């Protein structure tokens, strides 16, 4: 039972975190696809909100699995810096989703609010991604040290058995992928043309569907 | 001797990492200080290079302390994802410093190369900062788990003794400070006016000292 639980714990958050990472990054770079630029923005905003909601649900499922595992093992929760960073990332993500929904999708939200909100939304999104990278790396690191102790005929982390190589490779992929996404988000030429700051100055009309 | 070594190991990289983090971030936001905008850029470039060189030396001193500690304890080096991220950050930092020196300070480097190099230099700088945040968080996390095992009448990490609170607080500060610096770097209005992309288009003259 304990062995099953340990394997289950090792696998579920890994698959869950990878899936949510893919959904989050796909949602983040959605507006940077030139194919979508000529079209009405509203369907893409709904897809962005849907991908992010799915990623948020997956991160809450992952957190529940961690709390269940700790409680079953009588381990305290939320004391390590890994857990602080992870819980901060998830809380900010939930706040960001609610604020984004209210600010950018509710028809009653005024255009002036949307303009002020947008740079903060993009920055907070990048910050949540950075927090997630730090939480993933510290989580993979501590899990591999906990599981691969080199006792009971198992290899220690330092011998780099297959689980260690898999975990380390997942960490390298998450970091590399995250840095590419942060680059895509910060490059102005890759922003949707009607959302670039310099073009905003030339379109003072109320184009609510393009905000 | 071992107790001294452990304390020494806990303190030196912490102080070292905090110092290098401050130097790196100070160097990174140097060009964003409006006070410096009216002046010749060259002295500020030299100060940027000097602060970064000092930060690079401190990170190499920190790495040497880690290798010495591992070798003294007969612990293998460079197998954990924490060490992979940390060594990648330091290697990229060293490459970035050499490339920045050659590209932006050597008088023979042509202006066209400087223009192409600059967005990559800014992005790689932000990426090195992101890698450092992930390395710091995973390092603080693993060190506190290693040291605070709750044996020999010491408190475990989960009881949050003073060392744990200090380490966690340092981690929170590093993350918060790092995110603010990434925001400062990515805000175009805070760039040196003669370096903003839209102004570059209006100054096609060879202003080598301003690149």
XYZ file of N, CA and C in Angstrom, chain B residues 52-184:
399
model
N 28.792 43.328 -12.731
C 28.530 41.966 -13.185
C 29.751 41.070 -13.002
N 30.963 41.648 -13.204
C 32.183 40.856 -13.005
C 32.303 40.456 -11.534
N 31.993 41.414 -10.622
C 32.042 41.127 -9.189
C 31.026 40.033 -8.838
N 29.815 40.128 -9.411
C 28.783 39.109 -9.167
C 29.245 37.753 -9.693
N 29.904 37.756 -10.870
C 30.390 36.501 -11.463
C 31.463 35.875 -10.580
N 32.387 36.723 -10.068
C 33.441 36.213 -9.178
C 32.803 35.607 -7.925
N 31.804 36.304 -7.340
C 31.138 35.777 -6.142
C 30.440 34.453 -6.434
N 29.841 34.307 -7.636
C 29.158 33.037 -7.905
C 30.169 31.911 -8.074
N 31.362 32.228 -8.618
C 32.387 31.187 -8.749
C 32.951 30.835 -7.369
N 33.123 31.852 -6.485
C 33.550 31.585 -5.100
C 32.537 30.658 -4.416
N 31.232 30.938 -4.616
C 30.185 30.106 -4.027
C 30.256 28.674 -4.533
N 30.458 28.507 -5.857
C 30.563 27.157 -6.431
C 31.765 26.417 -5.859
N 32.898 27.120 -5.705
C 34.099 26.477 -5.149
C 33.827 25.990 -3.731
N 33.114 26.816 -2.920
C 32.789 26.413 -1.549
C 31.938 25.146 -1.553
N 30.988 25.059 -2.502
C 30.119 23.877 -2.582
C 30.937 22.638 -2.951
N 31.811 22.771 -3.980
C 32.628 21.618 -4.391
C 33.549 21.177 -3.257
N 34.190 22.153 -2.566
C 35.070 21.823 -1.434
C 34.306 21.055 -0.368
N 33.099 21.548 -0.030
C 32.285 20.923 1.010
C 31.913 19.497 0.615
N 31.469 19.311 -0.638
C 31.106 17.965 -1.117
C 32.316 17.034 -1.087
N 33.469 17.536 -1.579
C 34.659 16.684 -1.633
C 35.116 16.301 -0.231
N 35.036 17.265 0.741
C 35.430 16.975 2.121
C 34.506 15.920 2.725
N 33.218 15.939 2.340
C 32.251 14.972 2.867
C 32.157 13.719 1.998
N 32.987 13.625 0.963
C 32.948 12.511 0.006
C 31.557 12.365 -0.637
N 30.899 13.494 -0.867
C 29.603 13.502 -1.561
C 29.870 13.758 -3.041
N 29.206 13.016 -3.946
C 29.419 13.299 -5.378
C 28.935 14.706 -5.734
N 29.426 15.230 -6.852
C 29.042 16.560 -7.317
C 28.120 16.466 -8.530
N 27.306 17.490 -8.735
C 26.615 17.725 -10.006
C 25.700 16.599 -10.471
N 24.897 16.042 -9.564
C 23.919 15.045 -10.020
C 22.489 15.539 -9.857
N 22.238 16.469 -8.891
C 20.850 16.888 -8.643
C 20.415 17.945 -9.659
N 19.096 18.078 -9.829
C 18.578 19.093 -10.755
C 18.939 20.487 -10.234
N 19.029 20.654 -8.886
C 19.490 21.934 -8.321
C 20.878 22.288 -8.859
N 21.789 21.301 -8.851
C 23.158 21.583 -9.292
C 23.202 21.830 -10.799
N 22.373 21.108 -11.567
C 22.352 21.318 -13.023
C 21.908 22.744 -13.349
N 20.833 23.194 -12.668
C 20.317 24.548 -12.927
C 21.346 25.590 -12.489
N 21.956 25.357 -11.323
C 22.932 26.312 -10.806
C 24.161 26.424 -11.693
N 24.663 25.279 -12.173
C 25.871 25.312 -13.008
C 25.539 25.921 -14.377
N 24.317 25.660 -14.882
C 23.902 26.262 -16.156
C 23.824 27.778 -16.013
N 23.269 28.256 -14.873
C 23.153 29.699 -14.652
C 24.538 30.343 -14.637
N 25.498 29.717 -13.922
C 26.839 30.303 -13.818
C 27.565 30.267 -15.160
N 27.430 29.156 -15.900
C 28.093 29.049 -17.207
C 27.528 30.087 -18.178
N 26.194 30.235 -18.210
C 25.579 31.233 -19.091
C 26.001 32.640 -18.681
N 26.114 32.874 -17.358
C 26.519 34.181 -16.841
C 27.931 34.519 -17.332
N 28.850 33.543 -17.251
C 30.228 33.774 -17.705
C 30.256 34.057 -19.208
N 29.487 33.256 -19.993
C 29.423 33.475 -21.443
C 28.847 34.851 -21.759
N 27.791 35.221 -21.018
C 27.118 36.508 -21.229
C 28.090 37.654 -20.954
N 28.933 37.499 -19.911
C 29.863 38.579 -19.571
C 30.905 38.749 -20.674
N 31.464 37.617 -21.149
C 32.489 37.685 -22.204
C 31.884 38.251 -23.492
N 30.678 37.760 -23.858
C 30.028 38.242 -25.085
C 29.672 39.723 -24.961
N 29.235 40.149 -23.763
C 28.877 41.550 -23.552
C 30.107 42.442 -23.646
N 31.205 41.998 -23.046
C 32.481 42.729 -23.099
C 32.930 42.899 -24.552
N 32.928 41.790 -25.291
C 33.405 41.829 -26.680
C 32.445 42.627 -27.561
N 31.144 42.448 -27.352
C 30.154 43.049 -28.246
C 29.884 44.512 -27.965
N 29.893 44.912 -26.680
C 29.453 46.268 -26.347
C 30.564 47.184 -25.854
N 31.743 46.640 -25.507
C 32.795 47.521 -24.989
C 34.013 47.612 -25.914
N 34.312 46.551 -26.679
C 35.455 46.642 -27.595
C 35.126 47.647 -28.702
N 35.999 48.647 -28.931
C 35.687 49.684 -29.932
C 35.542 49.121 -31.342
N 36.157 47.964 -31.629
C 36.113 47.442 -32.997
C 34.791 46.737 -33.323
N 33.911 46.544 -32.325
C 32.655 45.846 -32.603
C 31.692 46.765 -33.360
N 31.221 46.348 -34.549
C 30.401 47.250 -35.382
C 29.010 47.483 -34.791
N 28.429 48.640 -35.132
C 27.135 49.057 -34.594
C 26.026 48.077 -34.971
N 26.117 47.478 -36.175
C 25.067 46.550 -36.614
C 25.061 45.307 -35.721
N 26.261 44.851 -35.326
C 26.361 43.702 -34.420
C 25.754 44.050 -33.065
N 26.050 45.282 -32.570
C 25.530 45.708 -31.263
C 24.011 45.711 -31.252
N 23.415 46.193 -32.356
C 21.954 46.256 -32.439
C 21.341 44.860 -32.413
N 21.994 43.905 -33.110
C 21.471 42.539 -33.141
C 21.672 41.844 -31.802
N 22.809 42.164 -31.155
C 23.180 41.489 -29.915
C 22.300 41.917 -28.737
N 21.848 43.195 -28.758
C 21.253 43.767 -27.552
C 19.987 43.063 -27.057
N 18.980 42.787 -27.929
C 17.793 42.092 -27.394
C 18.152 40.723 -26.819
N 19.125 40.032 -27.450
C 19.546 38.729 -26.929
C 20.218 38.875 -25.571
N 21.032 39.959 -25.424
C 21.734 40.210 -24.162
C 20.724 40.446 -23.031
N 19.684 41.258 -23.311
C 18.672 41.561 -22.292
C 17.887 40.289 -21.938
N 17.498 39.514 -22.976
C 16.730 38.292 -22.714
C 17.565 37.280 -21.938
N 18.847 37.095 -22.344
C 19.682 36.117 -21.648
C 19.917 36.551 -20.205
N 20.046 37.876 -19.972
C 20.195 38.380 -18.604
C 18.990 38.018 -17.750
N 17.776 38.235 -18.291
C 16.555 37.870 -17.566
C 16.470 36.370 -17.337
N 16.930 35.585 -18.334
C 16.898 34.124 -18.198
C 17.866 33.653 -17.121
N 19.056 34.278 -17.067
C 20.031 33.914 -16.028
C 19.439 34.230 -14.649
N 18.726 35.374 -14.543
C 18.082 35.727 -13.271
C 17.024 34.683 -12.900
N 16.216 34.245 -13.896
C 15.185 33.234 -13.642
C 15.817 31.908 -13.208
N 16.894 31.488 -13.905
C 17.608 30.265 -13.516
C 18.148 30.388 -12.095
N 18.690 31.578 -11.748
C 19.252 31.775 -10.408
C 18.166 31.674 -9.346
N 16.972 32.226 -9.639
C 15.869 32.126 -8.678
C 15.543 30.653 -8.430
N 15.425 29.857 -9.526
C 15.108 28.429 -9.380
C 16.215 27.704 -8.614
N 17.496 28.058 -8.890
C 18.613 27.407 -8.196
C 18.619 27.783 -6.713
N 18.335 29.070 -6.394
C 18.314 29.514 -4.988
C 17.204 28.809 -4.213
N 15.986 28.759 -4.778
C 14.854 28.159 -4.067
C 15.105 26.669 -3.838
N 15.560 25.946 -4.885
C 15.795 24.508 -4.701
C 16.972 24.275 -3.761
N 17.961 25.177 -3.760
C 19.116 25.041 -2.872
C 18.752 25.276 -1.415
N 17.984 26.357 -1.138
C 17.540 26.631 0.238
C 16.696 25.458 0.734
N 15.784 24.978 -0.139
C 14.876 23.881 0.211
C 15.648 22.615 0.588
N 16.605 22.189 -0.284
C 17.318 20.934 -0.002
C 18.227 21.089 1.204
N 18.875 22.274 1.370
C 19.785 22.474 2.496
C 19.026 22.382 3.823
N 17.830 23.014 3.882
C 17.065 22.986 5.135
C 16.581 21.564 5.440
N 16.207 20.788 4.398
C 15.826 19.386 4.641
C 17.022 18.567 5.107
N 18.228 18.826 4.534
C 19.426 18.067 4.927
C 19.823 18.376 6.366
N 19.805 19.673 6.739
C 20.346 20.090 8.036
C 19.333 19.871 9.155
N 18.039 20.142 8.874
C 17.015 20.076 9.926
C 16.270 18.745 9.850
N 16.954 17.680 10.302
C 16.358 16.346 10.229
C 15.563 16.007 11.481
N 15.665 16.844 12.524
C 14.931 16.577 13.754
C 15.532 15.460 14.578
N 16.851 15.178 14.398
C 17.523 14.191 15.253
C 18.528 14.922 16.135
N 19.049 14.241 17.185
C 20.002 14.841 18.133
C 19.446 16.117 18.765
N 18.197 16.083 19.190
C 17.565 17.189 19.912
C 17.444 18.473 19.095
N 17.593 18.392 17.764
C 17.336 19.580 16.952
C 15.915 19.477 16.408
N 15.336 20.628 16.085
C 13.974 20.622 15.555
C 13.986 20.290 14.062
N 12.953 19.575 13.572
C 12.894 19.305 12.127
C 12.454 20.557 11.366
N 12.673 20.539 10.044
C 12.256 21.653 9.168
C 10.774 21.963 9.393
N 9.949 20.887 9.572
C 8.498 21.091 9.659
C 8.079 21.870 10.905
N 8.962 21.938 11.943
C 8.633 22.722 13.136
C 9.013 24.194 12.949
N 9.580 24.515 11.792
C 10.000 25.883 11.450
C 10.834 26.557 12.550
N 11.998 25.951 12.897
C 12.918 26.630 13.829
C 13.492 27.890 13.169
N 14.217 28.747 13.938
C 14.704 30.019 13.381
C 15.459 29.879 12.062
N 16.340 28.840 11.942
C 17.094 28.688 10.685
C 16.153 28.486 9.502
N 15.059 27.720 9.743
C 14.103 27.444 8.665
C 13.375 28.719 8.263
N 12.964 29.510 9.281
C 12.274 30.770 8.972
C 13.200 31.726 8.233
N 14.489 31.747 8.655
C 15.465 32.613 7.984
C 15.622 32.196 6.522
N 15.803 30.882 6.294
C 15.973 30.375 4.926
C 14.745 30.635 4.072
N 13.558 30.340 4.614
C 12.323 30.567 3.861
C 12.143 32.050 3.535
N 12.448 32.928 4.521
C 12.283 34.368 4.290
C 13.252 34.845 3.216
N 14.484 34.317 3.260
C 15.464 34.670 2.225
C 14.933 34.256 0.854
N 14.327 33.065 0.774
C 13.753 32.595 -0.487
C 12.636 33.495 -0.981
N 11.751 33.901 -0.067
C 10.639 34.787 -0.445
C 11.180 36.121 -0.950
N 12.197 36.669 -0.241
C 12.796 37.945 -0.654
C 13.431 37.839 -2.035
N 14.174 36.737 -2.280
C 14.843 36.544 -3.574
C 13.809 36.509 -4.695
N 12.709 35.768 -4.478
C 11.668 35.656 -5.505
C 10.996 37.011 -5.745
N 10.610 37.704 -4.653
C 9.898 38.976 -4.793
C 10.786 40.009 -5.484
N 12.040 40.098 -5.040
C 13.006 41.042 -5.595
C 13.265 40.719 -7.070
N 13.431 39.427 -7.374
C 13.683 39.004 -8.754
C 12.536 39.365 -9.680
N 11.288 39.181 -9.220
C 10.132 39.487 -10.070
C 10.028 40.989 -10.325
N 10.356 41.810 -9.297
C 10.332 43.266 -9.479
C 11.388 43.674 -10.516
N 12.586 43.073 -10.429
C 13.653 43.408 -11.381
C 13.254 42.999 -12.801
N 12.629 41.817 -12.958
C 12.189 41.379 -14.294
C 11.144 42.352 -14.844
N 10.272 42.890 -13.963
C 9.275 43.879 -14.386
C 9.959 45.172 -14.838
N 10.955 45.629 -14.051
C 11.681 46.860 -14.408
C 12.361 46.681 -15.769
